[in-house]
PDB file of C-alpha atoms in Angstrom:
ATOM      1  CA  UNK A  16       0.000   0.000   0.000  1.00 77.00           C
ATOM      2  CA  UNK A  17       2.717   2.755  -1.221  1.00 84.00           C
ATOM      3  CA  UNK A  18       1.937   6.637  -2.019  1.00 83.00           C
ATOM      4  CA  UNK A  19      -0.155   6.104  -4.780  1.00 90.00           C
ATOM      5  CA  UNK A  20      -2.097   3.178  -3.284  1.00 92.00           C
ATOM      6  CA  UNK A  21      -2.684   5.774  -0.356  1.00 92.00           C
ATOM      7  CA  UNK A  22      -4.067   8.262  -2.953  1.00 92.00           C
ATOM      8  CA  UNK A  23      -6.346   5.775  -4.811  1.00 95.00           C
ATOM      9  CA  UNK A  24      -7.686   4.533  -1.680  1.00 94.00           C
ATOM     10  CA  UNK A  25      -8.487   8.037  -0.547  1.00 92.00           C
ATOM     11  CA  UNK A  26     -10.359   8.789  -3.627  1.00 94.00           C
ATOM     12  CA  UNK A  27     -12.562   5.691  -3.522  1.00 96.00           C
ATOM     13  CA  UNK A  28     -13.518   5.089   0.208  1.00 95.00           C
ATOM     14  CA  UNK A  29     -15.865   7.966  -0.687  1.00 94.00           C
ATOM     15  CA  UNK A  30     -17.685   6.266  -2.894  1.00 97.00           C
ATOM     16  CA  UNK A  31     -17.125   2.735  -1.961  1.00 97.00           C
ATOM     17  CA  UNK A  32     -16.250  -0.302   0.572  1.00 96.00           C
ATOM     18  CA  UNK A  33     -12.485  -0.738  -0.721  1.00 97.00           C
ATOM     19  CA  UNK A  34     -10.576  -3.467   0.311  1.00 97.00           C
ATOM     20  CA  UNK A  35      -6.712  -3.713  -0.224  1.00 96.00           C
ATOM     21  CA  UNK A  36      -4.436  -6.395  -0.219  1.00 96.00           C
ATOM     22  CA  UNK A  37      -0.227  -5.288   1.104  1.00 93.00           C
ATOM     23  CA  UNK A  38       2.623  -8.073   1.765  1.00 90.00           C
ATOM     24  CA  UNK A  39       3.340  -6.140   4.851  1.00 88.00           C
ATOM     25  CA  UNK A  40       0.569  -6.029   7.145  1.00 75.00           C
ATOM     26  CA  UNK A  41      -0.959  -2.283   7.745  1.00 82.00           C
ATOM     27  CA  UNK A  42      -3.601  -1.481   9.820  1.00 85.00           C
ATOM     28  CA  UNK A  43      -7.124   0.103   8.127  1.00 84.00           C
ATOM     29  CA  UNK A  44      -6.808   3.518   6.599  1.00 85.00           C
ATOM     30  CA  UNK A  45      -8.351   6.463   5.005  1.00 81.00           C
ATOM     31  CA  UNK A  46     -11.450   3.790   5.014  1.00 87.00           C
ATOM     32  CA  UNK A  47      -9.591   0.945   3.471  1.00 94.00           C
ATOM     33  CA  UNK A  48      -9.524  -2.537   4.950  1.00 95.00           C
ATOM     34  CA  UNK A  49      -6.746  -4.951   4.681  1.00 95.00           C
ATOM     35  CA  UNK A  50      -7.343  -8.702   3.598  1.00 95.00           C
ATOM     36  CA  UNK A  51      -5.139 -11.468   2.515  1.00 95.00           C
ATOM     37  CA  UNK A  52      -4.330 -12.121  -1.430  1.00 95.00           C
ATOM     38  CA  UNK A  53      -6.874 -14.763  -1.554  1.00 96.00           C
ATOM     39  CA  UNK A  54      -9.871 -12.243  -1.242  1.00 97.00           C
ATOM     40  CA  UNK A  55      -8.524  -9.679  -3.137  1.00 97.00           C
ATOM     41  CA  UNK A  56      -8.859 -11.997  -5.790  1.00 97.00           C
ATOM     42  CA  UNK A  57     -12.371 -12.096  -5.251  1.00 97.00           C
ATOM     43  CA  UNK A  58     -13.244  -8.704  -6.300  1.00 98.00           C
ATOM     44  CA  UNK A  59     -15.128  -8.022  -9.433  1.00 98.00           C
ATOM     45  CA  UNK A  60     -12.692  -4.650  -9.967  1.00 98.00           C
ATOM     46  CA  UNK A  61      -8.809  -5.119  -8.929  1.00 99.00           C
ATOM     47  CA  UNK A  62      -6.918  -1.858  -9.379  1.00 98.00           C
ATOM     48  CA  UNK A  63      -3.274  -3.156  -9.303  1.00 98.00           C
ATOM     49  CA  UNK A  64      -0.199  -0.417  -7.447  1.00 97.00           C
ATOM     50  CA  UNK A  65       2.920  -2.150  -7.763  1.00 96.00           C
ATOM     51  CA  UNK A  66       6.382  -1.377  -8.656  1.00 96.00           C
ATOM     52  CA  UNK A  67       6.555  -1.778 -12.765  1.00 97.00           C
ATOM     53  CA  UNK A  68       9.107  -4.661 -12.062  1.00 98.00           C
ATOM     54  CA  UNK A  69       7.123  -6.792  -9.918  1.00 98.00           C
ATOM     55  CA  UNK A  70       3.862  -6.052 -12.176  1.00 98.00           C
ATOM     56  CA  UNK A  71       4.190  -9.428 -14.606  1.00 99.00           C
ATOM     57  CA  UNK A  72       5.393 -11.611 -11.770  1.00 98.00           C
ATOM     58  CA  UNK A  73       1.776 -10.230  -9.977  1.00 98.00           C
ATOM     59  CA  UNK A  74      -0.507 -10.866 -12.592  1.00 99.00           C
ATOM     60  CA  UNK A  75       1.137 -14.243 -13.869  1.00 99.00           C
ATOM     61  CA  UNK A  76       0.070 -15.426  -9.952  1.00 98.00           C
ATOM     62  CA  UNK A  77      -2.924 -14.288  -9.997  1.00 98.00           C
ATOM     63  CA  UNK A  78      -4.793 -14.655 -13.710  1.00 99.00           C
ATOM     64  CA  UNK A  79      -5.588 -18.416 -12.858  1.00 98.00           C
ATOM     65  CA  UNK A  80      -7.814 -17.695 -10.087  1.00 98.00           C
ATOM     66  CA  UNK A  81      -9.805 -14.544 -11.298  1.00 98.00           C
ATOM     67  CA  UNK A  82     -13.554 -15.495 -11.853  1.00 97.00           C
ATOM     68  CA  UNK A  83     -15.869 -14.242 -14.419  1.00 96.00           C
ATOM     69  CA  UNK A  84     -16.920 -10.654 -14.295  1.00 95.00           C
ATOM     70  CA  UNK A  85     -13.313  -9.119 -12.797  1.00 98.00           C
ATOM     71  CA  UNK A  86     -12.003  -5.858 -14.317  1.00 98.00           C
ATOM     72  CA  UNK A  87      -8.494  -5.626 -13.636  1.00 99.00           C
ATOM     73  CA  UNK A  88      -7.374  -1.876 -13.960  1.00 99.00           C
ATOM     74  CA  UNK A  89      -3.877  -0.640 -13.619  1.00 99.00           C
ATOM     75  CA  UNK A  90      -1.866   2.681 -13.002  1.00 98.00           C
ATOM     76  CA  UNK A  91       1.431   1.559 -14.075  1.00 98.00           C
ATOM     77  CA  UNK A  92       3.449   4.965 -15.703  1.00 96.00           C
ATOM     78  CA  UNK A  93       4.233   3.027 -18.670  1.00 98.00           C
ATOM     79  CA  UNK A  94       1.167   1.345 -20.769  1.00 99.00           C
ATOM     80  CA  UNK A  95       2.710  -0.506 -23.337  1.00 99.00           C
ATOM     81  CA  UNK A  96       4.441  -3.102 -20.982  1.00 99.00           C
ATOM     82  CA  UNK A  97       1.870  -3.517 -18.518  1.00 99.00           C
ATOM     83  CA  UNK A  98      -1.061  -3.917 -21.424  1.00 99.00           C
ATOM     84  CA  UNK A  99       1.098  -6.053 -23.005  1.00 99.00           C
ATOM     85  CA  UNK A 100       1.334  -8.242 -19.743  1.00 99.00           C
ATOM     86  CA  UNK A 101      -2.556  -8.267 -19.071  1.00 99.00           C
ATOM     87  CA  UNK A 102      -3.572  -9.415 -22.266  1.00 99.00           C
ATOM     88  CA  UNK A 103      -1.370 -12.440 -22.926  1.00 99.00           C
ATOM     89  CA  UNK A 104      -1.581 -13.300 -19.572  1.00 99.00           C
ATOM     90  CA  UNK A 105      -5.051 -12.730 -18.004  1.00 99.00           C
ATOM     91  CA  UNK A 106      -7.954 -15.302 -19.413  1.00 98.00           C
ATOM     92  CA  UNK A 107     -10.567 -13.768 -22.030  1.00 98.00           C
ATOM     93  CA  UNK A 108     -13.352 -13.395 -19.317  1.00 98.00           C
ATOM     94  CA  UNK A 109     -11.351 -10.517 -17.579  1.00 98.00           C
ATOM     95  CA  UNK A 110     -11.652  -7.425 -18.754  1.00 98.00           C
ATOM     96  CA  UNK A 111      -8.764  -4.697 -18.820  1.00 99.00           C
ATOM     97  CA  UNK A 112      -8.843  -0.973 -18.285  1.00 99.00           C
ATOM     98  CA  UNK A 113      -5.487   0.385 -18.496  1.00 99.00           C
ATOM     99  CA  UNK A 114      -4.530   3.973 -16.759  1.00 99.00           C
ATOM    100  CA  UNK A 115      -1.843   6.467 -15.449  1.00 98.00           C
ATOM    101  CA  UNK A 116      -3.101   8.824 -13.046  1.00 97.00           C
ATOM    102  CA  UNK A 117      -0.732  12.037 -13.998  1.00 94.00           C
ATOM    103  CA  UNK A 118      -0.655  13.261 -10.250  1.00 90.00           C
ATOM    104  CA  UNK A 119       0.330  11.910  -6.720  1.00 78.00           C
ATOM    105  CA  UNK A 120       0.942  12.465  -3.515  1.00 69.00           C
ATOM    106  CA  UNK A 121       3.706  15.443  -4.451  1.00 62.00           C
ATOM    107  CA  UNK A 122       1.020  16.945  -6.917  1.00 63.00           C
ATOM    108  CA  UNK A 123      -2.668  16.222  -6.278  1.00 66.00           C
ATOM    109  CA  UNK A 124      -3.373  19.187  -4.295  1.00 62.00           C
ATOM    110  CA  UNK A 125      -1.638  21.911  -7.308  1.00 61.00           C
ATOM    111  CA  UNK A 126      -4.482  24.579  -8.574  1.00 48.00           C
ATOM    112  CA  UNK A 127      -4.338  22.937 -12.140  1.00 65.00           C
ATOM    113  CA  UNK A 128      -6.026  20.135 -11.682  1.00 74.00           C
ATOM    114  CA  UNK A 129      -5.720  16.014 -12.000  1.00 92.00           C
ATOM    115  CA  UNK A 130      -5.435  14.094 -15.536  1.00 96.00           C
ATOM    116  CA  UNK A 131      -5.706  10.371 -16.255  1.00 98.00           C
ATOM    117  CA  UNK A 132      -4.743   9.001 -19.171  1.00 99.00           C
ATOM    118  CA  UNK A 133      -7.085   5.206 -19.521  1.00 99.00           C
ATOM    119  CA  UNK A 134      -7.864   2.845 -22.413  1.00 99.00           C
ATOM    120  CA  UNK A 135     -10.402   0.552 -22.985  1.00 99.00           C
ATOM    121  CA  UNK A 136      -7.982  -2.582 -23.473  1.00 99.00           C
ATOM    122  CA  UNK A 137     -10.209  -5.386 -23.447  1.00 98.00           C
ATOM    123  CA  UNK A 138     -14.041  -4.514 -23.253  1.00 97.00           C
ATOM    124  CA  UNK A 139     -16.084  -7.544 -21.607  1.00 94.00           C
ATOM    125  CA  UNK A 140     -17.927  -5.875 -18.628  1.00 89.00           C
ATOM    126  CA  UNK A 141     -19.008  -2.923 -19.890  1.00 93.00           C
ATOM    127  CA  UNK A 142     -16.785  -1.227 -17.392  1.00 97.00           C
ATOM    128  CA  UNK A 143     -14.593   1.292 -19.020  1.00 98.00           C
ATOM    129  CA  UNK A 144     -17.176   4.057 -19.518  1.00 98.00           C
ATOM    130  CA  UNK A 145     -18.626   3.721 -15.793  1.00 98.00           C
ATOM    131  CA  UNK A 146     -15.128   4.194 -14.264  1.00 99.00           C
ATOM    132  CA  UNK A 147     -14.241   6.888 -16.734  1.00 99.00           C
ATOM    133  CA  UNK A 148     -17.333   8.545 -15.712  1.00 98.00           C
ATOM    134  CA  UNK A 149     -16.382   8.103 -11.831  1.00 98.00           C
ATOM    135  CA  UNK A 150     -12.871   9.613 -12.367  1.00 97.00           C
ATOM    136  CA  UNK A 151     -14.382  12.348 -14.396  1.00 97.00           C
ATOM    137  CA  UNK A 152     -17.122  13.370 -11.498  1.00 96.00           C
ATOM    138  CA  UNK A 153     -13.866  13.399  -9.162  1.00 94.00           C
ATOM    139  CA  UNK A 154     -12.612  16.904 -11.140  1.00 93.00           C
ATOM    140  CA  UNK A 155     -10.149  14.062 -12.602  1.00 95.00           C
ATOM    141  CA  UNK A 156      -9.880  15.051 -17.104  1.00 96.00           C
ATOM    142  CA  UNK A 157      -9.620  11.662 -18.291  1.00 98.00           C
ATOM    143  CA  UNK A 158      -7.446  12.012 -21.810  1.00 99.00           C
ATOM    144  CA  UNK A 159      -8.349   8.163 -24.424  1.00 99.00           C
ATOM    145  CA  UNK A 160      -5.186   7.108 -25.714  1.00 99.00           C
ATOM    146  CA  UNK A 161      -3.251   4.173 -27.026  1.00 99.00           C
ATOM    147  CA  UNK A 162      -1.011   2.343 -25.142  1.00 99.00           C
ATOM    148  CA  UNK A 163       2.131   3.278 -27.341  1.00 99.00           C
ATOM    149  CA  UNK A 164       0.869   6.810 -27.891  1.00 99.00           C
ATOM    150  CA  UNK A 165       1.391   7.104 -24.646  1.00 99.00           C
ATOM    151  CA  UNK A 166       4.898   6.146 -24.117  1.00 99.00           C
ATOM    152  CA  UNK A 167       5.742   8.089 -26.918  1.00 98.00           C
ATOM    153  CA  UNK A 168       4.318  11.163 -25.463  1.00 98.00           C
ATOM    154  CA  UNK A 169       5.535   9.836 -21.910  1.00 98.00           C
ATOM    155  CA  UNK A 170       9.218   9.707 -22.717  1.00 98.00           C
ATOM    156  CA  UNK A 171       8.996  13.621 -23.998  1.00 96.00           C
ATOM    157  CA  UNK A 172       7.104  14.405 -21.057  1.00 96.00           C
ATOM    158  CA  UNK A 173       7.473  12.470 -17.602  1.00 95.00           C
ATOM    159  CA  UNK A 174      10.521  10.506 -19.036  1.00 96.00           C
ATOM    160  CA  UNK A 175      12.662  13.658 -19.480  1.00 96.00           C
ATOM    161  CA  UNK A 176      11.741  15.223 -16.705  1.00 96.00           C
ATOM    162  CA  UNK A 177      12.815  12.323 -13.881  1.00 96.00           C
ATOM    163  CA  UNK A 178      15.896  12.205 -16.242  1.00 97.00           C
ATOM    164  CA  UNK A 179      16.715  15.919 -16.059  1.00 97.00           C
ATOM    165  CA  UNK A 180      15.935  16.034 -12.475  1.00 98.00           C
ATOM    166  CA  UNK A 181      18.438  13.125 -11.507  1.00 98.00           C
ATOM    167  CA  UNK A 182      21.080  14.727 -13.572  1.00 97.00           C
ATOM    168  CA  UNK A 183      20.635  17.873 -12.046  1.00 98.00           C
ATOM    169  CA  UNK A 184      20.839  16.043  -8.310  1.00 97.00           C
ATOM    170  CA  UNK A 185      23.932  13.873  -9.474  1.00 97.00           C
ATOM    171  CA  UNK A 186      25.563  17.136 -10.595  1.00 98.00           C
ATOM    172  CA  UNK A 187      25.580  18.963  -7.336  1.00 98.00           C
ATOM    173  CA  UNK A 188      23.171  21.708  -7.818  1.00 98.00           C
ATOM    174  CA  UNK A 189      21.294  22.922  -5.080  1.00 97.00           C
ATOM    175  CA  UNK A 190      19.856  26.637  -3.361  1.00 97.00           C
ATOM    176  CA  UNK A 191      22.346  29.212  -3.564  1.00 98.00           C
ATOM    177  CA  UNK A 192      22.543  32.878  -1.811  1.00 98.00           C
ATOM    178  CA  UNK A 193      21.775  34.302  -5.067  1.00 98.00           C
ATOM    179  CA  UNK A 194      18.787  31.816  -6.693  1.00 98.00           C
ATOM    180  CA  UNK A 195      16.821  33.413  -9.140  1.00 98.00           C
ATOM    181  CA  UNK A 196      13.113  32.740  -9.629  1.00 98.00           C
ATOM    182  CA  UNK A 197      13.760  30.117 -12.834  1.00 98.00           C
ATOM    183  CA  UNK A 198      16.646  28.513 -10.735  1.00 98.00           C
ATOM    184  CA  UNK A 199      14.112  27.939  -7.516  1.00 98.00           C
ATOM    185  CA  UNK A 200      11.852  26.524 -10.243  1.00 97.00           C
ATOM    186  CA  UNK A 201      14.529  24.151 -11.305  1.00 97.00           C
ATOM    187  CA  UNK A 202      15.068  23.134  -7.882  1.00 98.00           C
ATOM    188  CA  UNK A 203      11.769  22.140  -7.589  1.00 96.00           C
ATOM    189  CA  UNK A 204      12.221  19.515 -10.586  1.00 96.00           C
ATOM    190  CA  UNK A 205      14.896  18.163  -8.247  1.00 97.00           C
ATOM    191  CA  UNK A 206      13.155  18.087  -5.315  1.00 95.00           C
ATOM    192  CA  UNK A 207      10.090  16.618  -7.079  1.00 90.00           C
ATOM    193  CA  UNK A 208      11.362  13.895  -9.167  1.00 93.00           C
ATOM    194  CA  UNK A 209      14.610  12.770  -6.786  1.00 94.00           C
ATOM    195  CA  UNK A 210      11.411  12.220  -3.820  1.00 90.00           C
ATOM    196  CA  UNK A 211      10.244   9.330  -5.647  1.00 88.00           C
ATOM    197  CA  UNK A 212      12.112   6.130  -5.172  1.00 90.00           C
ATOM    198  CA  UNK A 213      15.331   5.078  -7.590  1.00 94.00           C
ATOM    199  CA  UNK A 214      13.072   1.884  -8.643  1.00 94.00           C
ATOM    200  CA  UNK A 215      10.389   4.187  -9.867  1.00 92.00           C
ATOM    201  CA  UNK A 216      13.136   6.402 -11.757  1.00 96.00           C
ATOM    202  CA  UNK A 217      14.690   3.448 -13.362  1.00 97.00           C
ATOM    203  CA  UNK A 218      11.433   1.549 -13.917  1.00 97.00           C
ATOM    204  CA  UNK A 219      10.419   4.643 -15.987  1.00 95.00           C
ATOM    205  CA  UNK A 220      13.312   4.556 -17.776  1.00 96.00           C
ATOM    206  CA  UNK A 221      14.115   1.209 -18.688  1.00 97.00           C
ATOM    207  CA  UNK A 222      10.034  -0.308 -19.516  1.00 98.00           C
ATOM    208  CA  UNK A 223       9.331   2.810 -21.528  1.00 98.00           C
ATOM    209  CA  UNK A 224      10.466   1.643 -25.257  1.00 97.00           C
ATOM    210  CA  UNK A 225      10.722   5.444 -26.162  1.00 98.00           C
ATOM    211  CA  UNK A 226      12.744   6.428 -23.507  1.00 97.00           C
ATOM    212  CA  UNK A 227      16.512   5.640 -25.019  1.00 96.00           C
ATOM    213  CA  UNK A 228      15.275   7.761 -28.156  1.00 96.00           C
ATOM    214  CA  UNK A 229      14.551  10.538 -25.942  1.00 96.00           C
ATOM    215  CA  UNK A 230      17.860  10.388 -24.017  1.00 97.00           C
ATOM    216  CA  UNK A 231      19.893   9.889 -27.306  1.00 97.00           C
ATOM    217  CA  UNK A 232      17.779  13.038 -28.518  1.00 97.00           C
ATOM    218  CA  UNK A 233      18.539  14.994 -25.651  1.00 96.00           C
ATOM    219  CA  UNK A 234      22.719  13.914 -25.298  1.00 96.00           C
ATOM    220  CA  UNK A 235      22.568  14.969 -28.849  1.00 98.00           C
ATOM    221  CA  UNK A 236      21.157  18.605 -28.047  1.00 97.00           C
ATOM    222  CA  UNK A 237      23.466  19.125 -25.001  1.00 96.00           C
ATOM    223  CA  UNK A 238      26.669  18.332 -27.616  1.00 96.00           C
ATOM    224  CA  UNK A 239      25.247  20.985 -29.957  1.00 96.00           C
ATOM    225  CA  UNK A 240      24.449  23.809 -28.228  1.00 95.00           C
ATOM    226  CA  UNK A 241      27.873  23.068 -25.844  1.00 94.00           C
ATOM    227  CA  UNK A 242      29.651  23.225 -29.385  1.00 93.00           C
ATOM    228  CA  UNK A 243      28.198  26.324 -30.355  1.00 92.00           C
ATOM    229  CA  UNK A 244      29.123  28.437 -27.095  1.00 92.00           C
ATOM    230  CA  UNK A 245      32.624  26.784 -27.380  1.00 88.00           C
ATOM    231  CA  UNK A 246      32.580  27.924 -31.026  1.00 75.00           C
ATOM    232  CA  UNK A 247      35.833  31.049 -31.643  1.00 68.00           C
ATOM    233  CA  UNK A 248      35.296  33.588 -34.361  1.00 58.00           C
TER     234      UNK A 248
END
């Protein structure tokens, strides 16, 4: 039950009786009751908030046992690996809604609003619209898009921007007497992306299949406008 788990759980105990399932055993929170794997399972909708690494290993375990009518729903940061996962693994009779909330616990509360990117992966419940509806009545703008169009967009986006902000760390810049406003807004990309866990950073990175383009693209740009302030008239 990690920061985003927290989040979800938040969001719908208002609405409904959520159960959660955690290896580590937690006591109830923001609403949420705790039970063991094998009544998770249960559930007719399973939102799954794992690490990206341990996401195939998960749903490999549990496809077997998940009975008619389950909609299995995950907020993974990458689509095209998870979705990829879900439908070769999971059985026909489970239906798959894939999502990335674009917020947490570091940005939820910020003036401009939440967006959710989800896809109707595998229709079999009717489920997608309901939930797309639910998010939507939550102030939540719910953006349809493919699976790779996301990644694509993902690596230009949220890719470069954990990428910038470790650089940035790993270089040794930090507050300064004399910080302007645009360097206190560049600390905040530090501060921001270096809070999340180095998993998360290099699960973004490396299950992404965009992501090496984007970091070739940008080594390229650094070389070019380094050679052109180094250029002598």
């Amino acid at each position: 039950f990690g920061r985003f788990g927290r989040i979800l759980g938040q969001i719908l105990s208002d609405d409904f009786e959520v159960n959660a399932f955690d290896p580590e055993p937690q006591k109830e929170q923001f609403g949420v009751k705790f039970v063991d794997k094998d009544d998770i399972i249960k559930e007719k909708v399973l939102f799954i908030s794992i690490p990206i690494r341990d996401f195939k290993n998960l749903i490999l375990d549990i496809a077997p046992r998940l009975g008619k009518g389950t909609t299995v729903i995950d907020v993974c940061s990458v689509k095209v690996y998870p979705v990829t996962v879900m439908t070769e693994a999971l059985p026909d009779h489970v239906g798959i809604i894939a999502t990335h909330p674009l917020f947490g616990p570091d940005s939820i509360s910020k003036p401009d609003g939440m967006t959710m990117m989800m896809n109707s992966t595998r229709e079999v419940h009717g489920k997608f619209s309901f939930w797309k509806q639910y998010f939507e009545s939550k102030a939540i703008k719910v953006v349809e898009m493919t699976p790779e169009e996301h990644d694509r967009l993902a690596a230009k986006t949220q890719g470069i921007t954990h990428f910038i902000g470790r650089v940035l760390k790993d270089a040794g810049v930090g507050v300064t007497q004399i910080d302007t406003l645009g360097f206190k807004e560049l600390l905040a990309v530090i501060d921001q992306t270096c809070y999340d866990s180095w998993d998360l950073f290099t699960d973004l990175q490396n299950y992404n299949p965009y992501t090496t383009s984007m970091i070739e693209t940008l080594e390229s740009a650094v070389k070019n406008v380094r050679s052109k302030i180094l250029r002598r008239d």
